[in-house]
Amino acid sequence: MRLKNAIKLIFANFGATFKVLLYKLIVFAVVGVAAVFVLLPNFEYLIEASSLDKLIYSFGDVLKSIFVPEMEFSEAQAAFSSDLSAFTAYIGENGWKIAGLAGCIAAFYFAAMFFNNIADFALGQVVNDYMSSLTETGFTVGVFKNLGKASLYSLIDVAISLIFYVAAISLCVFFFWLIPVGPVSLFLSVLVFILLISVKQVFMSDFMPNIVADHMASDKAFRESVKVPRRDFLRKFNNYVTINIIMLYANVSVGLFTVFTGLLLTFPLTTLILICFRFVSQYTTTGKKYYLAPDEIVRPARPAGEEDEEEDLLKKIDEE
């Protein structure tokens, strides 16, 4: 029911997707150009000496060998293992230089994800205003409406996400290095990545809605978000796994069959469905009623021990 209602909300807020897309394209373009101007002049020699570029290319060849019959997976995997060993050995001998490169890359990652989360927070305010009162808030207004809260939310979310992404990517690389069968290693890598990201999404699910819908301080909103009851954890986890698999399929399929043009639609749509589900889930958990359409109101069951404000008011009127 939560996922079904989240999908219904997409149509009510679909107009904001293109504004989100434009914002994110500008952010990533600016950060990308800045990264090129900083990294290439200062770290080009380090990238070549460490064989990092070869490692990236060989990993790409491993992926291509799974789908291209003319390429041998075992040969691509052997080349990847060789480049990985060379890169690991170089790190051991030049730890401080690699740390500097990693620090710069991390800084640009933080900058890109920080402003990316600002857009997500603004989109969350647009969705919440519609759900709570059928108010149509502009995306630009949402960006500047609570910029301080959005910035603090973004910093916390980026830090948590970085940990999960590093763990997920490391496990993916491990499976490609360890398992000699291409389809099996790809299956396990994608599966582990989806499961880890889904776990992260479960614990962070109510973080943004707690701030936007319930006006909590960021620290309290985070603490309340990670307190997920077992039954609610399983429900959210199943939904997030479903969303991630469907949107991964949609993004990959649309990207391949439209020469990546369709990603201009599916990427912001992925963001929108995830945010709609977060707010639907939080409203359902806390028992707040919300609008799906002007003539469709959802009234979730209130948590045990709590009464709806309207019901409490009606009781008082009856008693008088």
Coordinates of C-alpha atoms in Angstrom, one line a residue:
M1 CA 0.0 0.0 0.0
R2 CA 2.8 2.4 0.8
L3 CA 4.5 1.8 -2.5
K4 CA 1.2 2.1 -4.4
N5 CA 0.4 5.4 -2.7
A6 CA 4.0 6.7 -3.4
I7 CA 3.5 5.9 -7.1
K8 CA 0.2 7.9 -7.1
L9 CA 2.0 10.9 -5.6
I10 CA 4.5 10.9 -8.5
F11 CA 1.8 12.1 -10.9
A12 CA 0.9 15.0 -8.6
N13 CA 4.5 16.2 -8.4
F14 CA 5.8 15.1 -11.8
G15 CA 6.3 18.7 -13.0
A16 CA 9.2 19.2 -10.4
T17 CA 11.3 16.4 -12.0
F18 CA 12.6 18.5 -14.8
K19 CA 13.5 21.4 -12.5
V20 CA 15.4 18.9 -10.3
L21 CA 17.1 17.5 -13.4
L22 CA 18.2 21.0 -14.6
Y23 CA 19.5 21.8 -11.1
K24 CA 21.5 18.6 -10.8
L25 CA 22.9 18.9 -14.3
I26 CA 24.3 22.3 -13.5
V27 CA 25.7 21.2 -10.2
F28 CA 27.4 18.1 -11.6
A29 CA 28.7 20.0 -14.6
V30 CA 30.3 22.7 -12.4
V31 CA 31.8 20.2 -9.9
G32 CA 33.0 18.0 -12.8
V33 CA 34.8 20.9 -14.6
A34 CA 36.3 22.0 -11.3
A35 CA 37.5 18.5 -10.6
V36 CA 39.2 18.2 -14.0
F37 CA 41.0 21.5 -13.6
V38 CA 42.3 20.6 -10.1
L39 CA 43.0 16.9 -10.5
L40 CA 44.7 16.7 -13.9
P41 CA 47.4 19.3 -13.4
N42 CA 48.2 18.2 -9.8
F43 CA 47.6 14.4 -9.9
E44 CA 48.0 13.3 -13.5
Y45 CA 51.4 11.8 -12.9
L46 CA 50.1 10.0 -9.8
I47 CA 47.2 8.6 -11.8
E48 CA 49.5 7.3 -14.5
A49 CA 52.2 5.9 -12.0
S50 CA 49.6 4.1 -9.9
S51 CA 47.9 2.5 -12.9
L52 CA 44.6 3.8 -11.6
D53 CA 43.5 4.6 -15.2
K54 CA 44.4 1.1 -16.3
L55 CA 42.5 -0.4 -13.3
I56 CA 39.4 1.5 -14.3
Y57 CA 39.7 0.4 -17.9
S58 CA 40.3 -3.2 -17.0
F59 CA 37.2 -3.2 -14.7
G60 CA 35.2 -1.8 -17.6
D61 CA 36.6 -4.7 -19.8
V62 CA 35.4 -7.2 -17.2
L63 CA 31.9 -5.7 -17.3
K64 CA 31.9 -5.7 -21.2
S65 CA 33.2 -9.3 -21.3
I66 CA 30.0 -10.5 -19.6
F67 CA 27.8 -9.2 -22.4
V68 CA 30.2 -9.4 -25.4
P69 CA 30.8 -13.0 -26.6
E70 CA 34.0 -12.1 -28.4
M71 CA 35.7 -11.1 -25.2
E72 CA 37.0 -13.8 -22.8
F73 CA 35.9 -13.1 -19.2
S74 CA 38.9 -15.0 -17.7
E75 CA 41.3 -12.9 -19.7
A76 CA 39.6 -9.7 -18.7
Q77 CA 39.5 -10.8 -15.1
A78 CA 43.2 -11.7 -15.2
A79 CA 44.1 -8.3 -16.5
F80 CA 41.9 -6.7 -13.8
S81 CA 43.6 -8.7 -11.1
S82 CA 47.0 -7.7 -12.4
D83 CA 46.1 -4.0 -12.5
L84 CA 44.6 -4.3 -9.0
S85 CA 47.8 -5.9 -7.6
A86 CA 49.9 -3.1 -9.2
F87 CA 47.6 -0.4 -7.8
T88 CA 47.6 -2.0 -4.3
A89 CA 51.4 -2.3 -4.4
Y90 CA 51.8 1.4 -5.4
I91 CA 49.5 2.4 -2.6
G92 CA 51.7 0.6 -0.1
E93 CA 54.8 2.5 -1.4
N94 CA 53.1 6.0 -1.9
G95 CA 50.5 6.1 0.8
W96 CA 50.6 9.8 1.5
K97 CA 50.4 10.8 -2.2
I98 CA 47.4 8.5 -2.7
A99 CA 45.8 9.9 0.4
G100 CA 46.1 13.4 -1.1
L101 CA 44.5 12.2 -4.3
A102 CA 41.8 10.4 -2.4
G103 CA 41.2 13.5 -0.2
C104 CA 40.7 15.7 -3.3
I105 CA 38.3 13.2 -4.9
A106 CA 36.4 12.9 -1.6
A107 CA 36.1 16.7 -1.4
F108 CA 34.6 16.9 -4.9
Y109 CA 32.3 14.0 -4.1
F110 CA 31.1 15.7 -0.9
A111 CA 30.5 19.0 -2.8
A112 CA 28.5 17.2 -5.5
M113 CA 26.4 15.1 -3.1
F114 CA 25.9 18.1 -0.7
F115 CA 24.2 20.2 -3.4
N116 CA 22.5 17.1 -4.8
N117 CA 20.9 16.5 -1.4
I118 CA 19.8 20.2 -1.2
A119 CA 17.7 19.5 -4.3
D120 CA 16.3 16.3 -2.8
F121 CA 15.4 18.2 0.4
A122 CA 13.6 20.9 -1.7
L123 CA 11.7 18.2 -3.6
G124 CA 10.8 16.7 -0.2
Q125 CA 9.2 20.0 0.8
V126 CA 7.3 20.1 -2.4
V127 CA 5.9 16.6 -1.9
N128 CA 5.2 17.3 1.8
D129 CA 3.3 20.5 1.1
Y130 CA 1.1 18.7 -1.4
M131 CA 0.5 15.7 0.9
S132 CA -0.4 17.8 3.9
S133 CA -2.5 20.6 2.4
L134 CA -2.6 20.3 -1.4
T135 CA -0.3 23.3 -1.5
E136 CA 1.7 23.5 -4.8
T137 CA 5.2 24.8 -3.7
G138 CA 7.7 25.7 -6.4
F139 CA 10.9 23.8 -6.5
T140 CA 13.0 27.0 -6.4
V141 CA 11.1 28.2 -3.4
G142 CA 11.8 24.9 -1.8
V143 CA 15.5 25.2 -2.3
F144 CA 15.7 28.5 -0.3
K145 CA 12.8 27.8 2.1
N146 CA 14.8 26.0 4.8
L147 CA 18.4 26.2 3.5
G148 CA 20.0 25.9 6.9
K149 CA 18.1 22.7 7.8
A150 CA 18.7 21.4 4.3
S151 CA 22.4 22.0 4.6
L152 CA 22.7 20.2 7.9
Y153 CA 20.6 17.3 6.6
S154 CA 22.8 17.1 3.6
L155 CA 26.0 16.9 5.5
I156 CA 24.8 14.0 7.7
D157 CA 23.3 12.1 4.8
V158 CA 26.5 12.4 2.7
A159 CA 28.7 11.1 5.5
I160 CA 26.4 8.1 6.1
S161 CA 26.0 7.4 2.4
L162 CA 29.8 7.5 1.8
I163 CA 30.3 4.6 4.3
F164 CA 27.7 2.4 2.6
Y165 CA 28.8 3.2 -0.9
V166 CA 32.5 2.4 -0.1
A167 CA 31.4 -0.9 1.5
A168 CA 29.1 -1.8 -1.5
I169 CA 31.7 -0.9 -4.2
S170 CA 34.4 -2.7 -2.3
L171 CA 32.3 -5.9 -2.2
C172 CA 31.5 -5.6 -5.9
V173 CA 35.2 -5.3 -6.7
F174 CA 35.9 -8.3 -4.4
F175 CA 33.4 -10.5 -6.3
F176 CA 34.8 -9.6 -9.7
W177 CA 38.3 -10.4 -8.4
L178 CA 37.4 -13.7 -6.7
I179 CA 34.7 -15.4 -8.8
P180 CA 35.8 -16.7 -12.3
V181 CA 32.3 -16.9 -13.7
G182 CA 31.2 -13.5 -15.2
P183 CA 27.4 -13.7 -14.8
V184 CA 27.7 -15.1 -11.2
S185 CA 30.1 -12.3 -10.1
L186 CA 27.8 -9.7 -11.7
F187 CA 24.7 -11.1 -10.1
L188 CA 26.3 -11.2 -6.6
S189 CA 27.8 -7.8 -7.0
V190 CA 24.5 -6.2 -8.1
L191 CA 22.6 -8.1 -5.4
V192 CA 24.9 -7.1 -2.6
F193 CA 25.0 -3.5 -3.8
I194 CA 21.1 -3.3 -3.8
L195 CA 20.8 -5.0 -0.4
L196 CA 23.4 -2.7 1.3
I197 CA 21.9 0.5 -0.2
S198 CA 18.4 -0.7 0.8
V199 CA 19.5 -1.2 4.4
K200 CA 20.9 2.4 4.4
Q201 CA 17.7 3.7 2.9
V202 CA 15.6 2.0 5.6
F203 CA 17.5 3.6 8.5
M204 CA 17.6 7.0 6.7
S205 CA 14.0 6.8 5.4
D206 CA 12.3 9.0 8.0
F207 CA 15.3 11.4 8.4
M208 CA 14.1 14.0 5.9
P209 CA 10.4 13.7 6.6
N210 CA 11.0 14.1 10.4
I211 CA 12.6 17.5 9.6
V212 CA 10.2 18.7 6.9
A213 CA 6.9 17.2 8.1
D214 CA 7.3 17.1 11.9
H215 CA 9.7 20.1 12.2
M216 CA 12.3 18.2 14.3
A217 CA 15.8 19.4 14.8
S218 CA 18.3 17.5 12.6
D219 CA 19.9 15.6 15.4
K220 CA 16.6 14.4 16.9
A221 CA 15.3 13.6 13.4
F222 CA 18.3 11.4 12.7
R223 CA 18.0 9.6 16.1
E224 CA 14.3 8.9 15.5
S225 CA 14.9 7.7 12.0
V226 CA 17.4 5.0 12.9
K227 CA 15.0 3.6 15.6
V228 CA 13.2 1.3 13.2
P229 CA 11.0 -1.5 14.7
R230 CA 11.6 -5.0 13.4
R231 CA 8.3 -5.3 11.6
D232 CA 8.6 -1.8 10.0
F233 CA 12.2 -2.6 9.0
L234 CA 11.1 -5.6 7.0
R235 CA 8.3 -3.7 5.4
K236 CA 10.5 -0.8 4.4
F237 CA 13.3 -3.1 3.3
N238 CA 11.1 -5.1 1.0
N239 CA 9.8 -1.9 -0.6
Y240 CA 13.2 -0.3 -1.0
V241 CA 14.6 -3.5 -2.6
T242 CA 11.6 -3.5 -5.0
I243 CA 12.1 0.1 -5.9
N244 CA 15.8 -0.2 -6.4
I245 CA 15.5 -3.3 -8.6
I246 CA 12.7 -1.7 -10.8
M247 CA 14.5 1.6 -11.1
L248 CA 17.9 -0.1 -11.9
Y249 CA 16.2 -2.1 -14.6
A250 CA 14.4 1.0 -15.9
N251 CA 17.6 3.2 -15.9
V252 CA 19.8 0.5 -17.6
S253 CA 17.2 -0.5 -20.2
V254 CA 16.2 3.1 -21.1
G255 CA 19.8 4.1 -21.2
L256 CA 20.8 1.3 -23.6
F257 CA 17.8 1.6 -25.9
T258 CA 17.7 5.4 -26.1
V259 CA 21.4 6.0 -26.3
F260 CA 21.3 7.4 -22.7
T261 CA 18.8 10.1 -23.7
G262 CA 16.0 8.5 -21.7
L263 CA 18.1 8.8 -18.5
L264 CA 17.2 12.5 -18.5
L265 CA 13.7 11.3 -17.5
T266 CA 14.4 8.2 -15.4
F267 CA 17.1 9.7 -13.2
P268 CA 14.9 12.5 -11.7
L269 CA 12.0 10.0 -11.7
T270 CA 14.1 7.7 -9.5
T271 CA 14.7 10.6 -7.1
L272 CA 11.0 11.5 -7.0
I273 CA 9.7 8.0 -6.3
L274 CA 12.2 7.5 -3.5
I275 CA 11.2 10.7 -1.9
C276 CA 7.5 10.1 -2.3
F277 CA 7.9 6.7 -0.6
R278 CA 9.9 8.2 2.3
F279 CA 7.1 10.7 3.1
V280 CA 4.3 8.1 2.6
S281 CA 6.1 5.7 4.9
Q282 CA 6.7 8.4 7.5
Y283 CA 3.1 9.6 7.4
T284 CA 1.9 6.0 7.7
T285 CA 4.2 5.2 10.6
T286 CA 3.2 8.3 12.5
G287 CA -0.5 8.1 11.7
K288 CA -0.9 11.4 9.9
K289 CA -3.5 11.7 7.2
Y290 CA -2.4 12.9 3.8
Y291 CA -3.7 13.8 0.3
L292 CA -3.0 11.7 -2.8
A293 CA -5.4 13.8 -4.8
P294 CA -7.9 16.6 -4.1
D295 CA -10.6 13.9 -3.7
E296 CA -8.5 11.2 -2.1
I297 CA -7.4 11.3 1.5
V298 CA -5.5 8.5 3.2
R299 CA -6.1 8.1 7.0
P300 CA -3.5 5.7 8.4
A301 CA -4.1 4.0 11.7
R302 CA -2.8 6.1 14.6
P303 CA 0.0 4.6 16.8
A304 CA -1.2 2.9 19.9
G305 CA -2.1 5.4 22.7
E306 CA -2.6 8.3 20.3
E307 CA -5.7 9.9 19.0
D308 CA -6.4 12.0 16.0
E309 CA -6.7 15.7 16.8
E310 CA -10.0 15.9 15.0
E311 CA -11.4 12.8 16.8
D312 CA -10.3 14.3 20.2
L313 CA -12.0 17.6 19.3
L314 CA -15.2 15.8 18.4
K315 CA -15.2 13.9 21.7
K316 CA -14.9 17.2 23.6
I317 CA -17.8 18.7 21.6
D318 CA -20.0 15.7 22.3
E319 CA -19.2 15.8 26.0
E320 CA -20.2 19.5 26.2

